[in-house]
Amino acid sequence: MREPRIFLEQRLQCDQTLALPQDAANHISRVLRMRLGQHIQLFNGMGGSCLAEIVVIDKRRVDV
């Protein structure tokens, strides 16, 4: 399965935990209905890209 791509307007640094913005968290948890342990691709439009694993997910918060 392909990983969904999520755009973030910030510098990306791999190997760190990141709380996603509310709109991205809502999209992942409610629209895509993703679960703990699934992967997403983060990108920032400036050449930065990281594969991320969901480590915390609930209705209002997603950490990768």
Short mmCIF file of C-alpha atoms in Angstrom, two decimals:
data_model
loop_
_atom_site.label_atom_id
_atom_site.label_comp_id
_atom_site.label_asym_id
_atom_site.label_seq_id
_atom_site.Cartn_x
_atom_site.Cartn_y
_atom_site.Cartn_z
CA MET A 1 0.00 0.00 0.00
CA ARG A 2 1.23 3.51 -0.83
CA GLU A 3 1.85 5.89 2.03
CA PRO A 4 -0.25 9.07 1.98
CA ARG A 5 1.78 12.26 1.44
CA ILE A 6 1.27 15.08 3.94
CA PHE A 7 2.54 18.61 3.30
CA LEU A 8 4.06 20.52 6.23
CA GLU A 9 5.24 24.13 6.09
CA GLN A 10 8.33 23.58 8.19
CA ARG A 11 11.83 22.20 8.08
CA LEU A 12 11.76 18.43 8.38
CA GLN A 13 14.24 16.56 10.52
CA CYS A 14 14.16 12.77 10.48
CA ASP A 15 14.56 10.71 13.66
CA GLN A 16 12.43 12.96 15.87
CA THR A 17 8.85 12.87 17.14
CA LEU A 18 6.61 15.49 15.57
CA ALA A 19 3.05 16.51 16.48
CA LEU A 20 1.18 17.18 13.24
CA PRO A 21 -0.87 20.36 12.78
CA GLN A 22 -4.58 20.04 13.53
CA ASP A 23 -5.73 19.94 9.89
CA ALA A 24 -3.23 17.19 8.99
CA ALA A 25 -4.07 15.24 12.15
CA ASN A 26 -7.79 15.44 11.35
CA HIS A 27 -7.19 14.23 7.79
CA ILE A 28 -5.11 11.26 8.93
CA SER A 29 -7.34 10.17 11.81
CA ARG A 30 -10.85 10.93 10.53
CA VAL A 31 -10.67 10.98 6.73
CA LEU A 32 -8.03 8.33 6.02
CA ARG A 33 -8.80 6.43 9.26
CA MET A 34 -5.19 5.47 9.71
CA ARG A 35 -4.02 3.52 12.74
CA LEU A 36 -1.05 3.32 15.09
CA GLY A 37 2.06 1.96 13.37
CA GLN A 38 1.04 2.91 9.82
CA HIS A 39 3.38 5.05 7.71
CA ILE A 40 2.98 8.40 5.97
CA GLN A 41 5.31 10.42 3.77
CA LEU A 42 5.98 13.97 5.01
CA PHE A 43 7.22 16.65 2.60
CA ASN A 44 7.75 20.40 2.81
CA GLY A 45 7.94 21.54 -0.83
CA MET A 46 11.56 22.62 -0.39
CA GLY A 47 13.13 19.26 -1.15
CA GLY A 48 12.66 17.84 2.35
CA SER A 49 10.96 14.49 2.69
CA CYS A 50 10.72 11.82 5.43
CA LEU A 51 8.95 8.52 5.89
CA ALA A 52 7.15 8.69 9.24
CA GLU A 53 5.40 6.16 11.46
CA ILE A 54 2.30 7.07 13.48
CA VAL A 55 3.22 6.69 17.16
CA VAL A 56 0.25 8.49 18.77
CA ILE A 57 -3.19 8.85 17.24
CA ASP A 58 -6.55 9.98 18.58
CA LYS A 59 -9.37 12.25 17.39
CA ARG A 60 -7.42 15.48 17.93
CA ARG A 61 -3.76 14.51 17.88
CA VAL A 62 -1.36 12.60 15.67
CA ASP A 63 2.34 12.25 16.46
CA VAL A 64 4.76 10.73 13.97
#
